[in-house]
PDB file of C-alpha atoms in Angstrom:
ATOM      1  CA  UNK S1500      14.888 -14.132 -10.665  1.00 48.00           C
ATOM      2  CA  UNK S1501      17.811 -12.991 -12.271  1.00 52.00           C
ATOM      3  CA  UNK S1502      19.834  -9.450 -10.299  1.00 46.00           C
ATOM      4  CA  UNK S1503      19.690  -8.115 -13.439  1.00 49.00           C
ATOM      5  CA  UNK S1504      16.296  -8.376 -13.737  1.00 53.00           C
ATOM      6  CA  UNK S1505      15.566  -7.120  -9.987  1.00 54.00           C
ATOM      7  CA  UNK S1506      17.623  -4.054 -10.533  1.00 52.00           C
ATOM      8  CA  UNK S1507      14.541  -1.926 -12.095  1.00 58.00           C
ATOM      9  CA  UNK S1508      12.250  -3.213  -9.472  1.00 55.00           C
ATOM     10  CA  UNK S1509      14.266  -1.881  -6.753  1.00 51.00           C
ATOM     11  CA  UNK S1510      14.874   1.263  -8.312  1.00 58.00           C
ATOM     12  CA  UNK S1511      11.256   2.050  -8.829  1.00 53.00           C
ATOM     13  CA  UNK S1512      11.087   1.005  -4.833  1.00 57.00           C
ATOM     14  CA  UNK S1513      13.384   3.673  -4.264  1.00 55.00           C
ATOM     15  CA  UNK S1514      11.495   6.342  -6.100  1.00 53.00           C
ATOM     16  CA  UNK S1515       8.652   5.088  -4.758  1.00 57.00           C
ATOM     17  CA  UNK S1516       9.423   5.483  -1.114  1.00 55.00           C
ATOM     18  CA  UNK S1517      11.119   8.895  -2.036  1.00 54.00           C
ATOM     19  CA  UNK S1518       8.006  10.477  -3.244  1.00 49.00           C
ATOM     20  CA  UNK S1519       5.740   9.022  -0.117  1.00 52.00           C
ATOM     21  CA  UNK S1520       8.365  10.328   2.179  1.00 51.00           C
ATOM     22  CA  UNK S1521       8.280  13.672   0.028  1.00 47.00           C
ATOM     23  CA  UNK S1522       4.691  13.713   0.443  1.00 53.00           C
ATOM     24  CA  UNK S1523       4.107  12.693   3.687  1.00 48.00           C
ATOM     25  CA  UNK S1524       4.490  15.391   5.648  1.00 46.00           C
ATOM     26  CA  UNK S1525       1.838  17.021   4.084  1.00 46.00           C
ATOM     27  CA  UNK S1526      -1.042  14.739   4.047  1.00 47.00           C
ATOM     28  CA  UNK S1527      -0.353  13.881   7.718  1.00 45.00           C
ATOM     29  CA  UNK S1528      -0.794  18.050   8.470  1.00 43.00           C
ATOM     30  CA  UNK S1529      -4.370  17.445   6.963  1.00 45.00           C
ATOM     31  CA  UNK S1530      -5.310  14.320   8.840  1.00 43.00           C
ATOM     32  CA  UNK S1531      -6.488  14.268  12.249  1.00 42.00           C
ATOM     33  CA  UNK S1532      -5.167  12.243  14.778  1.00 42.00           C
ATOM     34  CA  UNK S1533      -6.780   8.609  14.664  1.00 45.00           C
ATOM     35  CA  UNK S1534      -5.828   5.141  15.091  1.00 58.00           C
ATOM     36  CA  UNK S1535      -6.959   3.157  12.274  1.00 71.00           C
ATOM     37  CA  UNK S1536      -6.334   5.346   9.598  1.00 81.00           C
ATOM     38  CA  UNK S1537      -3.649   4.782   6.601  1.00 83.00           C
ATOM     39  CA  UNK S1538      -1.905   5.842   3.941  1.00 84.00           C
ATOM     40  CA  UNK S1539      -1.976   3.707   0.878  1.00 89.00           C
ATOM     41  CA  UNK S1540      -0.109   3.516  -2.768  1.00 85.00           C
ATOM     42  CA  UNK S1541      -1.394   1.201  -5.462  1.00 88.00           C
ATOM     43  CA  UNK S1542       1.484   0.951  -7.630  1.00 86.00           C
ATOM     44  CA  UNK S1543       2.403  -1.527 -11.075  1.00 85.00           C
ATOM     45  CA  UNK S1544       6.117  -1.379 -11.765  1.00 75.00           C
ATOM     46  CA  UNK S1545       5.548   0.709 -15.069  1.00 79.00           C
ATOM     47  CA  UNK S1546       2.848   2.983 -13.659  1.00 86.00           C
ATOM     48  CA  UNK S1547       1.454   4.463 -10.682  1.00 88.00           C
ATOM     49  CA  UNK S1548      -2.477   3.704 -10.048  1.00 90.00           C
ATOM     50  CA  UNK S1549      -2.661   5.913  -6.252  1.00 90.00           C
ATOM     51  CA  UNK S1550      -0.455   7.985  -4.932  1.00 86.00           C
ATOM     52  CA  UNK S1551      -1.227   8.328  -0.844  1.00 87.00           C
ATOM     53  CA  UNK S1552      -4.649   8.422  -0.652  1.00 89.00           C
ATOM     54  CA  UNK S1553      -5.414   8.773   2.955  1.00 89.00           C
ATOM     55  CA  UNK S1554      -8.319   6.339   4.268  1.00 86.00           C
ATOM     56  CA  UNK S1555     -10.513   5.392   7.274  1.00 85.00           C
ATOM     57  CA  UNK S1556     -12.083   1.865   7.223  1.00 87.00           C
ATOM     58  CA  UNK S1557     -12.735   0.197   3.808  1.00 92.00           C
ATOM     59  CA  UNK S1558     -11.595   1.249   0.606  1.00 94.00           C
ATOM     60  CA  UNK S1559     -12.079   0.060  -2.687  1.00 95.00           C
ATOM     61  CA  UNK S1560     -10.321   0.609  -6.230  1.00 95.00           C
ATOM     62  CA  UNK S1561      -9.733  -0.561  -9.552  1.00 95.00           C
ATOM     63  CA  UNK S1562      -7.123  -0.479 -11.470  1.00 94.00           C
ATOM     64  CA  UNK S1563      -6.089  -1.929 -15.467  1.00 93.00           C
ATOM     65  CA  UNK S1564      -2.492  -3.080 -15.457  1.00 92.00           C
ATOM     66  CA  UNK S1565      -0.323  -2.794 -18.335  1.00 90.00           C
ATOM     67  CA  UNK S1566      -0.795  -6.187 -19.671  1.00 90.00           C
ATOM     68  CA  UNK S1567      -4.914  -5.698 -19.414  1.00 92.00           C
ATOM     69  CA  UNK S1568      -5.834  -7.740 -16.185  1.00 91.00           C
ATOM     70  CA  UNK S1569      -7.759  -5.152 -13.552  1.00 94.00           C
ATOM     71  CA  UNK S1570      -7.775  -6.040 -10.373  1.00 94.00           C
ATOM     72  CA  UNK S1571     -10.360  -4.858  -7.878  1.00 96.00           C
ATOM     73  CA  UNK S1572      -8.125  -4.156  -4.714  1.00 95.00           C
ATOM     74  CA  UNK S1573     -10.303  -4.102  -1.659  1.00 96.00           C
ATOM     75  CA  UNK S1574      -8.617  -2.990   2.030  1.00 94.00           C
ATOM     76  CA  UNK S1575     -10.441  -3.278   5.134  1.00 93.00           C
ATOM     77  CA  UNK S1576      -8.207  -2.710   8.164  1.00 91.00           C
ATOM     78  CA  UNK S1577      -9.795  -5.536  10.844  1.00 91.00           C
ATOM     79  CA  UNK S1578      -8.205  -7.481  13.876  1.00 91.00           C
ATOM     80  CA  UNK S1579      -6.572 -10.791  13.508  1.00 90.00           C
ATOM     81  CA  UNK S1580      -5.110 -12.873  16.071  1.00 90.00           C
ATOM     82  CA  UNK S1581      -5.761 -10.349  17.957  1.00 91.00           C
ATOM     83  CA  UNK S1582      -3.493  -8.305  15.833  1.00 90.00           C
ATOM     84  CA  UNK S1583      -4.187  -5.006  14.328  1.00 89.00           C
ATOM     85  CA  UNK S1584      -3.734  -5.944  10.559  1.00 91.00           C
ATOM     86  CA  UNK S1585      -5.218  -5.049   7.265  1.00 93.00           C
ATOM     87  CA  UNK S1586      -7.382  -7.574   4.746  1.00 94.00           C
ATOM     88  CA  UNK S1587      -6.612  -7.301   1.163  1.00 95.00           C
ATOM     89  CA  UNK S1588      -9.282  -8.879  -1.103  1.00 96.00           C
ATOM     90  CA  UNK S1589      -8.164  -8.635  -5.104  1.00 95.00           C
ATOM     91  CA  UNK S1590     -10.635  -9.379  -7.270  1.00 95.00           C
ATOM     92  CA  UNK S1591      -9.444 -10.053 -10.912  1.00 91.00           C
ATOM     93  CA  UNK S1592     -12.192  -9.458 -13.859  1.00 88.00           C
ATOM     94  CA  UNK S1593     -13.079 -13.377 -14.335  1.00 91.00           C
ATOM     95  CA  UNK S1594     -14.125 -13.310 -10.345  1.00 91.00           C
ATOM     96  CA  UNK S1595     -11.128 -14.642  -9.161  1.00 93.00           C
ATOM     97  CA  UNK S1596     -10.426 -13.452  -5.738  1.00 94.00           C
ATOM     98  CA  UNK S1597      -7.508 -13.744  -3.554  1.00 93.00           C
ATOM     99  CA  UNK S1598      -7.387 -12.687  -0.181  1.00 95.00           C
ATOM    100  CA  UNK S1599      -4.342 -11.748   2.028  1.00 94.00           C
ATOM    101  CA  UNK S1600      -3.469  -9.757   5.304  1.00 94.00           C
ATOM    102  CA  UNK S1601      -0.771  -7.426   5.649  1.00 93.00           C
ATOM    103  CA  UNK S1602       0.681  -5.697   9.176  1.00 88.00           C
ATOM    104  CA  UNK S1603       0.562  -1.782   9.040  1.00 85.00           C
ATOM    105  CA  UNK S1604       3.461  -0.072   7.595  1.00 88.00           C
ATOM    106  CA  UNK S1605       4.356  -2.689   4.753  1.00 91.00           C
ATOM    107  CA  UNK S1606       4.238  -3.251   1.286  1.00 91.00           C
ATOM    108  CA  UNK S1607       2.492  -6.366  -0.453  1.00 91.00           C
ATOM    109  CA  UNK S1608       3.804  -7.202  -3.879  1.00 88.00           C
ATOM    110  CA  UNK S1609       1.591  -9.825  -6.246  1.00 84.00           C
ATOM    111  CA  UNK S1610       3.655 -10.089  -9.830  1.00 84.00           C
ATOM    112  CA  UNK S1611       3.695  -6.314 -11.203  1.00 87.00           C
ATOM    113  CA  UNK S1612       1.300  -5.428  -8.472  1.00 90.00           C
ATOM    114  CA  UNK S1613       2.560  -3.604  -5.683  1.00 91.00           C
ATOM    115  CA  UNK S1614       0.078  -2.131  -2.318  1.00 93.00           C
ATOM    116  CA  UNK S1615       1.841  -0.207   0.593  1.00 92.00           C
ATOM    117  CA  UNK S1616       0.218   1.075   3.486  1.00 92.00           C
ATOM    118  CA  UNK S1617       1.436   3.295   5.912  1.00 90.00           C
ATOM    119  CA  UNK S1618      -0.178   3.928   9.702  1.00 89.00           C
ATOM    120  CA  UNK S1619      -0.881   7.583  10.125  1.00 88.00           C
ATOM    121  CA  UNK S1620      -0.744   7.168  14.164  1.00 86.00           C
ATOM    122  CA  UNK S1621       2.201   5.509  13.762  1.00 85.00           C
ATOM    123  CA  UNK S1622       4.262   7.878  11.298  1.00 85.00           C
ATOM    124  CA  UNK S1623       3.044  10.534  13.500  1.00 86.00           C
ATOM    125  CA  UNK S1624       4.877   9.138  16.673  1.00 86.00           C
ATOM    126  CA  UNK S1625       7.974   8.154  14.668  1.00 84.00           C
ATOM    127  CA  UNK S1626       8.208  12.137  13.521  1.00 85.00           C
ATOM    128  CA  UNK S1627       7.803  13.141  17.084  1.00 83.00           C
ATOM    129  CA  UNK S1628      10.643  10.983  17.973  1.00 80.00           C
ATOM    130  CA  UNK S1629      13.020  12.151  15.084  1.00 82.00           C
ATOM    131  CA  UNK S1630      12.029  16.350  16.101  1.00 79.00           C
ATOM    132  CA  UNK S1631      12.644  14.921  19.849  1.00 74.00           C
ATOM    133  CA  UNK S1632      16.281  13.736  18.744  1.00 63.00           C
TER     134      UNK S1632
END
């Protein structure tokens, strides 16, 4: 891929970790302390589908990119390897599925598909840290 044609990508990353870090000090002031609970943004290049919805186990949602394909994004935080990791199951409207794995705390992009999860537990340590320093 062309820089030129990477240049809007990586701005909308920007803006897109702006606003979560905007945001996140408020939804981790409503979420109790837990180990296995996330925050997660469902995002297309063009568009926004969810915007740091804060979950516990599995979590489901659909969402209609621009060009018409939805995409059935399943998460299910589980134990691999004997790793703490999440499974990421997307389901495209002929019953296609693919299935994946991402670590805590990173972002997964498939074409104009873009899921990022963030660890509550962890982000909750790392602000302790920075108000410690």
């Amino acid at each position: 891929m062309k820089l030129y044609k990477r240049v809007p990508l990586l701005i909308a990353m920007g803006f897109i970790a702006g606003v979560a870090a905007v945001m996140l000090t408020s939804v981790l002031a409503q979420a109790p302390a837990a180990d296995s609970k996330y925050i997660v943004s469902i995002d297309e290049v063009k568009q926004r589908f969810v915007d740091g919805d804060l979950i516990s186990g599995s979590y489901t949602r659909t969402v209609t990119l621009s060009d018409g394909s939805r995409h059935e994004i399943t998460l299910t935080p589980t134990t691999r390897n004997g790793m703490q990791v999440v499974e990421v199951k997307d389901k495209l409207a002929n019953g296609q599925v693919s299935q994946s794995y991402m670590w805590p705390n990173a972002t997964q992009v498939n074409g104009a598909l873009m899921i990022n999860i963030k660890d509550v537990g962890e982000l909750r340590e790392m602000m302790k840290h920075a108000k410690a320093g």
